[in-house]
PDB file of C-alpha atoms in Angstrom:
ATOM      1  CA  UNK Y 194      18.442 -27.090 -14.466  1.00  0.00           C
ATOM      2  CA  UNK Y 195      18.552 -24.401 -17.114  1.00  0.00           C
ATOM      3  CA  UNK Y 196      16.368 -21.750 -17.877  1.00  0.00           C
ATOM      4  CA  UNK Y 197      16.177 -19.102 -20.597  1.00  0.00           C
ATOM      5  CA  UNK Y 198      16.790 -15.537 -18.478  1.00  0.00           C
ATOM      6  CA  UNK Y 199      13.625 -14.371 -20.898  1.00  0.00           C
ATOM      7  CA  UNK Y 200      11.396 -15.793 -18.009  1.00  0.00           C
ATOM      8  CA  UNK Y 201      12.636 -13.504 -15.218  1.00  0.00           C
ATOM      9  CA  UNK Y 202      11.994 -10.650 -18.022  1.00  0.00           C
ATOM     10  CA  UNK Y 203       8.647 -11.515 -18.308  1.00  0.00           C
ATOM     11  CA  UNK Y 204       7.503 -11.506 -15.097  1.00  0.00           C
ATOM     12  CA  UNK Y 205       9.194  -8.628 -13.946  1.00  0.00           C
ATOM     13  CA  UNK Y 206       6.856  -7.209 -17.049  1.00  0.00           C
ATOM     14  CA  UNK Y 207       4.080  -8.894 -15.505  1.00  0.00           C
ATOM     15  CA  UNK Y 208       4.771  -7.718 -11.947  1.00  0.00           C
ATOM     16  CA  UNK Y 209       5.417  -3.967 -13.899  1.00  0.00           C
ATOM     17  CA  UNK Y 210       1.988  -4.719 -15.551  1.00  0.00           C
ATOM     18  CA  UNK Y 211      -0.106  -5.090 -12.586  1.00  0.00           C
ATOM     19  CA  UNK Y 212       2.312  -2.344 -10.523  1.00  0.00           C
ATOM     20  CA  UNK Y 213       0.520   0.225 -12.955  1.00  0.00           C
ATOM     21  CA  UNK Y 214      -2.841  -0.777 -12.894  1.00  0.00           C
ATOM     22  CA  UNK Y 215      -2.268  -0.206  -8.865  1.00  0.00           C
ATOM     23  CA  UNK Y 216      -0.820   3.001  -9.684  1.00  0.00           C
ATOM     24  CA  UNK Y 217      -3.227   4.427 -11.843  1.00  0.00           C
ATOM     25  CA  UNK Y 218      -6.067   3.072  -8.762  1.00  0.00           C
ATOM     26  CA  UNK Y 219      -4.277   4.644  -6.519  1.00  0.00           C
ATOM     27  CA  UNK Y 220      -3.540   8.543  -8.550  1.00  0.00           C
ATOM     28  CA  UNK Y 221      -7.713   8.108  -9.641  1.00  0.00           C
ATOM     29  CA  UNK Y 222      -7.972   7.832  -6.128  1.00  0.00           C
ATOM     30  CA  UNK Y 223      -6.176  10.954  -5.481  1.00  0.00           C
ATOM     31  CA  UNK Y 224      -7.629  12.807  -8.303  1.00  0.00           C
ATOM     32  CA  UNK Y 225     -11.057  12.064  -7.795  1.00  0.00           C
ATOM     33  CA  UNK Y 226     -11.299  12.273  -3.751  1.00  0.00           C
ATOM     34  CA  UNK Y 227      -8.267  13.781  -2.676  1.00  0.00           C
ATOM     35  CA  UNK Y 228      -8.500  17.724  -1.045  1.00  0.00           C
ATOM     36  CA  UNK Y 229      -7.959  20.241  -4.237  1.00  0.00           C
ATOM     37  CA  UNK Y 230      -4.607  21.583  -2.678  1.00  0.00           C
ATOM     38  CA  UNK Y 231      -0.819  21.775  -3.423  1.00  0.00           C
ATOM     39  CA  UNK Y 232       0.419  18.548  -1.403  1.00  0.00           C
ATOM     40  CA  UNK Y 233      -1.747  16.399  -2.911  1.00  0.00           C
ATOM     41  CA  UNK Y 234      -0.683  17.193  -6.169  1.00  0.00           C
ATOM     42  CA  UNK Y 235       3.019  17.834  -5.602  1.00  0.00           C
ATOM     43  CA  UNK Y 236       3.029  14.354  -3.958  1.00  0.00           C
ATOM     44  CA  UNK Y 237       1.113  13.047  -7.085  1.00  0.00           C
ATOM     45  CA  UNK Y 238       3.709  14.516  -9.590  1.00  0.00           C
ATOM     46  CA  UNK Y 239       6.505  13.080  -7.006  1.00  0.00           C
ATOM     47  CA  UNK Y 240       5.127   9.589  -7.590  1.00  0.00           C
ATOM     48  CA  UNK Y 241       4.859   9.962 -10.967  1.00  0.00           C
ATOM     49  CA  UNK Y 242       8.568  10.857 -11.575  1.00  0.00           C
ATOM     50  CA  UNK Y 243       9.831   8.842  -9.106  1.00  0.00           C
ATOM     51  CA  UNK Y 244       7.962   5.768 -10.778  1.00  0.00           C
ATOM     52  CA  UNK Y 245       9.046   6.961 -14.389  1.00  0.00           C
ATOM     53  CA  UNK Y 246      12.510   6.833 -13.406  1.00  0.00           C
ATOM     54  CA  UNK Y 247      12.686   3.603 -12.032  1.00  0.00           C
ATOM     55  CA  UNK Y 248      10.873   2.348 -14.816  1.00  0.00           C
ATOM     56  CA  UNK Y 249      13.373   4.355 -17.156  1.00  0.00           C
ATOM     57  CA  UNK Y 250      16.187   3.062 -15.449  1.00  0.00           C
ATOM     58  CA  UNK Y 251      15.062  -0.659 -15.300  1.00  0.00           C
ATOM     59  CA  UNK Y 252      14.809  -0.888 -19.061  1.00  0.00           C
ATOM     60  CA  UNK Y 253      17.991   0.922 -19.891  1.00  0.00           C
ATOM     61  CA  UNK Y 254      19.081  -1.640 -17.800  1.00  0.00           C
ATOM     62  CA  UNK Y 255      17.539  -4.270 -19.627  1.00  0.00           C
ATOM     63  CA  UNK Y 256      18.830  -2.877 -22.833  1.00  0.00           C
ATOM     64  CA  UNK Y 257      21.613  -4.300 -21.989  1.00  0.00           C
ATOM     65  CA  UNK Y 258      21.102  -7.692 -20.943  1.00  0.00           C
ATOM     66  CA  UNK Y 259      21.280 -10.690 -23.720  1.00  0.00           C
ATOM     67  CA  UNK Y 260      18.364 -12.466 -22.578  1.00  0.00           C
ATOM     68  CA  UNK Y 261      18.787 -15.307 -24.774  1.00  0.00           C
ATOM     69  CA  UNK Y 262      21.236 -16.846 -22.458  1.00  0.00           C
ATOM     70  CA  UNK Y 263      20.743 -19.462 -20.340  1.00  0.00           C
ATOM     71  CA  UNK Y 264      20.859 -19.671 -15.992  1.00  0.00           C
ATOM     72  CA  UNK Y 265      21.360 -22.784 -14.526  1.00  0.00           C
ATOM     73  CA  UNK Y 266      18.907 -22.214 -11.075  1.00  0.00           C
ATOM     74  CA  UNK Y 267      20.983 -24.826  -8.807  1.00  0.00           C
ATOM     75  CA  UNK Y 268      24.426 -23.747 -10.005  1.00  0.00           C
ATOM     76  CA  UNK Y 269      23.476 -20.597  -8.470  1.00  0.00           C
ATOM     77  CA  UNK Y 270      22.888 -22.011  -4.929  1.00  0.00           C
ATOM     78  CA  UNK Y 271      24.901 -24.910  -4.444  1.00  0.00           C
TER      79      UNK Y 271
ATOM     80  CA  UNK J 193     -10.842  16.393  -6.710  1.00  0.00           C
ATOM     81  CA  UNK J 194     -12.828  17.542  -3.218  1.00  0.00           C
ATOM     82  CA  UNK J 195     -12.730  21.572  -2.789  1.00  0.00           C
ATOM     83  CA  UNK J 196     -13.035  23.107   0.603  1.00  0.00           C
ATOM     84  CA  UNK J 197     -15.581  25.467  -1.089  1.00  0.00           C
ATOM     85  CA  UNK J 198     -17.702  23.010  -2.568  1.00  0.00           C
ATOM     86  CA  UNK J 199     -18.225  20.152   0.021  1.00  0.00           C
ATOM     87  CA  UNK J 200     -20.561  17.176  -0.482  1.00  0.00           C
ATOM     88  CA  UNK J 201     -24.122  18.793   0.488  1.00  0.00           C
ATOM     89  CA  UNK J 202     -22.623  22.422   0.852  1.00  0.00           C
ATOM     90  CA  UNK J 203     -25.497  24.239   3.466  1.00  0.00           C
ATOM     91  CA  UNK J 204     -25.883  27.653   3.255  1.00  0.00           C
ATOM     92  CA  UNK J 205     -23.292  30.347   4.649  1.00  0.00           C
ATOM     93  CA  UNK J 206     -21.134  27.517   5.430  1.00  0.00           C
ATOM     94  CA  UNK J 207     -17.300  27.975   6.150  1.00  0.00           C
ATOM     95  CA  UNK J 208     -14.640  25.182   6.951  1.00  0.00           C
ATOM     96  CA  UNK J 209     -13.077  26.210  10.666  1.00  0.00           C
ATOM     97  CA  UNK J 210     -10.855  22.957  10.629  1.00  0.00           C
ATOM     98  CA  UNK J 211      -9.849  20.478   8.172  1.00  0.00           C
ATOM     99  CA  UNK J 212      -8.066  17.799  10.202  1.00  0.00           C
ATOM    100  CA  UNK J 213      -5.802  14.549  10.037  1.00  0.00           C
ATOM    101  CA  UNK J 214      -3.763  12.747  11.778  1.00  0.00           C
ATOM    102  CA  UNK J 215      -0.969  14.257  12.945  1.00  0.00           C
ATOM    103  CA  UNK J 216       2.562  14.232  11.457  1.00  0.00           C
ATOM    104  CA  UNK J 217       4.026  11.787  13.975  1.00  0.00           C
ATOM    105  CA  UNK J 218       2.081   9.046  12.428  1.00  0.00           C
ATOM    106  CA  UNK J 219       3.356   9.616   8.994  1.00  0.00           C
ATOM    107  CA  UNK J 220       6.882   9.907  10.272  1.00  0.00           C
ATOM    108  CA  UNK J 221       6.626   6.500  11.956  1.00  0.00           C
ATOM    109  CA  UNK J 222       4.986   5.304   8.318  1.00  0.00           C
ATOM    110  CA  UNK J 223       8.063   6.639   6.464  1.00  0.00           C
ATOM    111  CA  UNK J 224      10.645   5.072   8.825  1.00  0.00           C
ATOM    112  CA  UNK J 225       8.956   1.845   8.120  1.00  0.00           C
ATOM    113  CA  UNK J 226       9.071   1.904   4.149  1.00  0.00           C
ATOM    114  CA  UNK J 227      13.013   3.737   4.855  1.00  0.00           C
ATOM    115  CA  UNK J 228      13.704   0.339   6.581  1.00  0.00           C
ATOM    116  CA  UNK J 229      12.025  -1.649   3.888  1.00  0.00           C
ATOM    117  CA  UNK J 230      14.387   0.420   1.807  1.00  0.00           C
ATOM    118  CA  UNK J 231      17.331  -0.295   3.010  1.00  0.00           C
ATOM    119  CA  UNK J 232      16.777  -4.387   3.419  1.00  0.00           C
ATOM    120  CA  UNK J 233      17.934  -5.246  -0.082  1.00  0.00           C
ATOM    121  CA  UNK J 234      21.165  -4.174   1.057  1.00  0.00           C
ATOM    122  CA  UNK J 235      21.367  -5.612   4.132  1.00  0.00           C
ATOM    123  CA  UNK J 236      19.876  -9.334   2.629  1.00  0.00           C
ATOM    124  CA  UNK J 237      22.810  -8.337  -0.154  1.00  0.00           C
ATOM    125  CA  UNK J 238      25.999  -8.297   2.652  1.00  0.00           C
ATOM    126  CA  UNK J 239      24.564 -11.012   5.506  1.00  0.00           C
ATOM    127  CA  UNK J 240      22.763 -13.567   2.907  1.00  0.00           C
ATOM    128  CA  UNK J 241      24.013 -13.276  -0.785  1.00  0.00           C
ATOM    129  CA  UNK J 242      27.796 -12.439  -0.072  1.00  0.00           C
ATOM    130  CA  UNK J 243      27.566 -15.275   2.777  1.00  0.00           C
ATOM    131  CA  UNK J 244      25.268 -17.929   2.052  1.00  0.00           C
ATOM    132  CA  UNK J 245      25.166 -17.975  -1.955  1.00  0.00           C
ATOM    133  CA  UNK J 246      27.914 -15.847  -3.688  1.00  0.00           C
ATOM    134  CA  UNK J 247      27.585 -17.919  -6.458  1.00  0.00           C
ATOM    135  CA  UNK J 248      24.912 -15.736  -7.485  1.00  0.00           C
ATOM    136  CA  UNK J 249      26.954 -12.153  -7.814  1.00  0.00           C
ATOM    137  CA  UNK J 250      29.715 -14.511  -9.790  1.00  0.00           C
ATOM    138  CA  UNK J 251      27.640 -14.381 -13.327  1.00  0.00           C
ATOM    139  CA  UNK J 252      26.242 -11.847 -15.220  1.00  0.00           C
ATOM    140  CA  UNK J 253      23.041 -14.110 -15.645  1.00  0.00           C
ATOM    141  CA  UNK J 254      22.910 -13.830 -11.753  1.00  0.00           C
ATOM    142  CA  UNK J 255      23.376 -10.336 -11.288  1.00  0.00           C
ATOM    143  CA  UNK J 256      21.129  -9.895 -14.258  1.00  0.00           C
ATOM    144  CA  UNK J 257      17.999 -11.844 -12.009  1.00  0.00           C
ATOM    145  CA  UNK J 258      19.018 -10.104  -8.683  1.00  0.00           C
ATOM    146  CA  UNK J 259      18.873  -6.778 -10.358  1.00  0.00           C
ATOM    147  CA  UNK J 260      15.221  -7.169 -12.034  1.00  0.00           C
ATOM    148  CA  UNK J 261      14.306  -8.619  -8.462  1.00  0.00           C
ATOM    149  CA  UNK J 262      15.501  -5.506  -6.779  1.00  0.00           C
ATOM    150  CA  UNK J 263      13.578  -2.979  -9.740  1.00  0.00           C
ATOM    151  CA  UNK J 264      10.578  -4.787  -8.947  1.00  0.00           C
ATOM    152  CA  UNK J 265      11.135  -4.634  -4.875  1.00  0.00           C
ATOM    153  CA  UNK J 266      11.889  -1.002  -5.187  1.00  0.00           C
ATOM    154  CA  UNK J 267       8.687  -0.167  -7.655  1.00  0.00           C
ATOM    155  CA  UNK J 268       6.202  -2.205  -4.860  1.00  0.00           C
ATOM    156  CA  UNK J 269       7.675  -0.851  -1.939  1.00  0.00           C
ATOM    157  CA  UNK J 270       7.072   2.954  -3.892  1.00  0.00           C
ATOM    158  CA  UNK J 271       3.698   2.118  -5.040  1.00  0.00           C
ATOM    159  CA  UNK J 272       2.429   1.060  -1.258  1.00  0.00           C
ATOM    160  CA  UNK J 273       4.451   3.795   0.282  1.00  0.00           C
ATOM    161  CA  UNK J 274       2.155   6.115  -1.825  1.00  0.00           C
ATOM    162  CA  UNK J 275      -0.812   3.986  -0.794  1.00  0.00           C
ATOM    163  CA  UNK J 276       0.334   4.550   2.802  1.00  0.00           C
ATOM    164  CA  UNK J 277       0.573   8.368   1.676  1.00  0.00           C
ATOM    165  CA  UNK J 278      -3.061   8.290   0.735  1.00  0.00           C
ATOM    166  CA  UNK J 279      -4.414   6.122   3.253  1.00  0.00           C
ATOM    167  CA  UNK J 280      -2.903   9.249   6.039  1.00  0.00           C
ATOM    168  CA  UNK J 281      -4.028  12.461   3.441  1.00  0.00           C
ATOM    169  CA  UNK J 282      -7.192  11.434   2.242  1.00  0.00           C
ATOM    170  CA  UNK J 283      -8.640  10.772   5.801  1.00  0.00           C
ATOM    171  CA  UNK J 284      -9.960  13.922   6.853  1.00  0.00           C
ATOM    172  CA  UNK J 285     -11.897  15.454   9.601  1.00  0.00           C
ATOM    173  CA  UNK J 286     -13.555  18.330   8.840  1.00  0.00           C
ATOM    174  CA  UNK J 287     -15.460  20.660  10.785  1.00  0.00           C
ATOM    175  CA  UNK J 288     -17.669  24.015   9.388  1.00  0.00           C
ATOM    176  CA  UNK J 289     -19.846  26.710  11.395  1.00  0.00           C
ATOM    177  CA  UNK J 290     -22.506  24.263  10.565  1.00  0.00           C
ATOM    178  CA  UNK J 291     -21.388  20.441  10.680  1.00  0.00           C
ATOM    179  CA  UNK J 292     -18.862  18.291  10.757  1.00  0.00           C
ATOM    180  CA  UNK J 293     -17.304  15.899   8.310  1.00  0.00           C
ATOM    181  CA  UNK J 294     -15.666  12.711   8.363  1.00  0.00           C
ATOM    182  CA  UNK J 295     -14.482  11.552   5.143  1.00  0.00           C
ATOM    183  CA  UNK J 296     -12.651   7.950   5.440  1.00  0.00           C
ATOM    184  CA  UNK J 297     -10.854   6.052   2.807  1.00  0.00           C
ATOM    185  CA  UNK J 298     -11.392   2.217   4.021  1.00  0.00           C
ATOM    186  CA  UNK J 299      -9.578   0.568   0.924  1.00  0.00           C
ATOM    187  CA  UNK J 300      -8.805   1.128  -2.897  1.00  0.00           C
ATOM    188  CA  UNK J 301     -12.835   1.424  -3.448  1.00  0.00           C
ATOM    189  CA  UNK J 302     -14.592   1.963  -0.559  1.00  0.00           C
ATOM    190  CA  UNK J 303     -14.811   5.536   1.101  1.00  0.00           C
ATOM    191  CA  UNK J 304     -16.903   6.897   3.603  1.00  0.00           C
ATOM    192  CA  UNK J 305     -18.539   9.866   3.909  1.00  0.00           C
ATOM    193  CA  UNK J 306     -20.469  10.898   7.324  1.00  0.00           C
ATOM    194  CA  UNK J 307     -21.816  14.286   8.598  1.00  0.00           C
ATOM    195  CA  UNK J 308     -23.619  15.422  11.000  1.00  0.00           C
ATOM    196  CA  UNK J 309     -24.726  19.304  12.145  1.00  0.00           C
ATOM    197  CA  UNK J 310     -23.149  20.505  14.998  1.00  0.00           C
ATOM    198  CA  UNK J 311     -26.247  21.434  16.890  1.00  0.00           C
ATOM    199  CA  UNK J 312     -27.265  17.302  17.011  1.00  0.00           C
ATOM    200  CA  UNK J 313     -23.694  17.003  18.753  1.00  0.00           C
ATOM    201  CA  UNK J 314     -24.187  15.496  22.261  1.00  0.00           C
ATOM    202  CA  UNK J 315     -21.074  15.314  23.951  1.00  0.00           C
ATOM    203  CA  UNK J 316     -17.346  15.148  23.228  1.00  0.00           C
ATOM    204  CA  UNK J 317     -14.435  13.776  24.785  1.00  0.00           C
ATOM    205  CA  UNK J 318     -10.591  13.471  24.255  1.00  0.00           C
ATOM    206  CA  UNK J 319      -8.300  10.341  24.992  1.00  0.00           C
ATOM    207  CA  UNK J 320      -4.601  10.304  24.984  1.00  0.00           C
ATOM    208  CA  UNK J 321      -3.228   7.112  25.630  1.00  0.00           C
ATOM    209  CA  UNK J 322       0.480   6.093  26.201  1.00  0.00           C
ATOM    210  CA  UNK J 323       3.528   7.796  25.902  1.00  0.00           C
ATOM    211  CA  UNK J 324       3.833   8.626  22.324  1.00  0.00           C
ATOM    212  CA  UNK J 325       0.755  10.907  22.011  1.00  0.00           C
ATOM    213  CA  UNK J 326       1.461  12.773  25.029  1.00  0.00           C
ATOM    214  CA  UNK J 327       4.889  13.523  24.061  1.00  0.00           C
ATOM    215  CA  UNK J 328       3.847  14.708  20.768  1.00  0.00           C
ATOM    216  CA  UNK J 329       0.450  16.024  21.877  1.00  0.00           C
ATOM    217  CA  UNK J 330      -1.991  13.779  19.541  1.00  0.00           C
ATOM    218  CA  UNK J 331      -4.876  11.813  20.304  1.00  0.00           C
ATOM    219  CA  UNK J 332      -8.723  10.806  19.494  1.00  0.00           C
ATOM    220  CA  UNK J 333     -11.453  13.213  19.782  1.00  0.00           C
ATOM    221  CA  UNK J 334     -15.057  11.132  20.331  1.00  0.00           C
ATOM    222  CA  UNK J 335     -17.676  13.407  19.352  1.00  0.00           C
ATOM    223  CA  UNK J 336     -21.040  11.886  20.564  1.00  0.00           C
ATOM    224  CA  UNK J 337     -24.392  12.696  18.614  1.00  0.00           C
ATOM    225  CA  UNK J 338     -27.708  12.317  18.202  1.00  0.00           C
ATOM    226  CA  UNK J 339     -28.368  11.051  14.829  1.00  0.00           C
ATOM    227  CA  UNK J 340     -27.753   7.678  13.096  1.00  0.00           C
ATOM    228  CA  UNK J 341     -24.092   7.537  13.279  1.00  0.00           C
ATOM    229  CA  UNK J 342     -23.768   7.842  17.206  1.00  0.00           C
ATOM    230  CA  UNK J 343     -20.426   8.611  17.409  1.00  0.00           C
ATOM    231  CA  UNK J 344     -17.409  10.405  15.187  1.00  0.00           C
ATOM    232  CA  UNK J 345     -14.025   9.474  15.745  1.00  0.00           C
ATOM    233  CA  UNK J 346     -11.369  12.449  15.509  1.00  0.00           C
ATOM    234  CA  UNK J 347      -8.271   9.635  15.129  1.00  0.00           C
ATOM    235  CA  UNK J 348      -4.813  10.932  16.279  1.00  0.00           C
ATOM    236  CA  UNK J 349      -5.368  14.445  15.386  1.00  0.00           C
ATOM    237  CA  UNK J 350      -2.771  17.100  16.929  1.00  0.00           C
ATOM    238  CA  UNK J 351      -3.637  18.935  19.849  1.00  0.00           C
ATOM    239  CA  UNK J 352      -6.925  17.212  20.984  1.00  0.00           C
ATOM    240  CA  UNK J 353      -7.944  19.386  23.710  1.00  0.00           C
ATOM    241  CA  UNK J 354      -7.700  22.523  21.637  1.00  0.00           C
ATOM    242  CA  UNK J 355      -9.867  20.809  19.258  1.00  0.00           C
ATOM    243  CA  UNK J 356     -12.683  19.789  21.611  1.00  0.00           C
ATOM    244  CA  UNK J 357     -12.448  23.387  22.638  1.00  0.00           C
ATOM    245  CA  UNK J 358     -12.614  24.663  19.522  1.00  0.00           C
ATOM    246  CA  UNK J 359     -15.744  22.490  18.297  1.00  0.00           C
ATOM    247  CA  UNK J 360     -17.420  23.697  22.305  1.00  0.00           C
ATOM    248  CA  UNK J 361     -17.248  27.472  21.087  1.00  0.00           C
ATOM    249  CA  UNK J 362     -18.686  26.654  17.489  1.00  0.00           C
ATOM    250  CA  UNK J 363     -21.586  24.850  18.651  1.00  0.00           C
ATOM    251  CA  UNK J 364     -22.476  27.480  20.970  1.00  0.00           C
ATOM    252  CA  UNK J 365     -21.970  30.089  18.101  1.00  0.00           C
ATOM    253  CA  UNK J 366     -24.211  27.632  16.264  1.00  0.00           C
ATOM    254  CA  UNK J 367     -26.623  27.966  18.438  1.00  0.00           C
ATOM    255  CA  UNK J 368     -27.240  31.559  18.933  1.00  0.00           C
ATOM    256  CA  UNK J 369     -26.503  31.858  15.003  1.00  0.00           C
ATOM    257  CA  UNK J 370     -29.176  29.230  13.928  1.00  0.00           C
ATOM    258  CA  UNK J 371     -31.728  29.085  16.296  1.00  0.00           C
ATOM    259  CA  UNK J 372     -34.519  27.442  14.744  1.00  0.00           C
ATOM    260  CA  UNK J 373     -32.123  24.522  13.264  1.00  0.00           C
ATOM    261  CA  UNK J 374     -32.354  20.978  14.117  1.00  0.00           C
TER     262      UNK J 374
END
């Protein structure tokens, strides 16, 4: 059974597109209750980064994937 | 953001003595948990992939899926680690020369906001149960009152004794300081 690998891509960007309306719940969270001090904004920025790079570093990733090809799903398993 | 200066229904002459949370222990456990989740990709990598279905690693389409799968693992486990973060930080217990506070995040919307002066306080007790909070010296404070909400939960704050002691001496201070109050 073959599939075109664009369907993994788009719902990893699906999953990616609900992961940051979490993230941006969760950092409006922090903002707007969170104690005024350093550790709750150096763990803010943290998060931030951290997120950005994994982001950054999935799509460079992607970059260089051709996905136009084709997977066959039970090839994989069997 | 909440200021320490500036707390909901600031009274007059009021200064913080304590802000309070759970103590570090609990977070440490918290972090072990997500390290673990961490490190299971790996471990599901050697004992089932290499094992069971090496097919997979074999193509470049298959490496391809596996590798989105594991961006997208990573990114969740980061985003509720960071909910876990919150969920310890923005519980906090405070207590001022004239109240205390006990501000509670329940879930993504709903937080809770209690306070009650210290001269309404009733009683207050301290519970440390099992070997884990005596070892590391945590534990509940119950602080009984006489007002709507009956009773204020100090959960798994450090040193609980101290604290109970601490909160004694202020609401005698209280006392002698504001007289006709209450």
């Amino acid at each position: 059974m073959e599939v075109s690998l664009k369907i993994f891509l788009f719902a990893y960007l699906i999953f990616l597109f609900f992961w940051v309306i979490f993230s941006f719940f969760n950092i409006f969270h922090a903002v707007k209750f969170g104690l005024a001090n350093k550790t709750n904004i150096i763990v803010m920025i943290i998060y931030i980064v951290v997120s950005l790079i994994i982001i950054g570093v999935s799509f460079m990733f992607i970059s260089t994937i051709d996905w136009n090809e084709k997977i066959d799903i039970l090839s994989l398993f069997i | 953001m909440l200021q320490l200066d500036k707390l909901p229904n600031q009274l007059k002459n009021e200064e913080v003595i304590l802000v309070l949370r759970r103590d570090f222990v609990i977070f440490f456990f918290i972090i072990l948990r997500y390290l673990l989740l961490a490190i299971l990709p790996i471990f599901a990598k050697i004992f089932i992939i290499d094992f069971i279905f090496p097919h997979i690693v074999d193509t470049d389409e298959g490496v391809a899926v596996l590798t989105l799968l594991a961006f997208g693992y990573y990114l969740y486990i980061w985003l509720f680690f960071y909910r876990a973060f919150l969920d310890y930080y923005l519980d906090v217990w405070i207590v001022t020369n004239q109240r205390i506070l006990n501000i509670e995040l329940e879930d993504l919307f709903n937080r809770t906001v209690a306070e009650q002066k210290l001269n309404r306080i009733q009683d207050i007790t301290t519970e440390q149960k099992g070997f884990l909070p005596h070892f590391f010296n945590y534990g509940n404070v119950y602080i009984q009152t006489a007002g709507t909400i009956q009773r204020f939960v100090f959960e798994e704050v450090s040193n609980p004794n101290k604290v109970a002691h601490q909160i004694h001496k202020l609401i005698k201070w209280n006392k002698k300081a504001f007289p006709d109050d209450g």
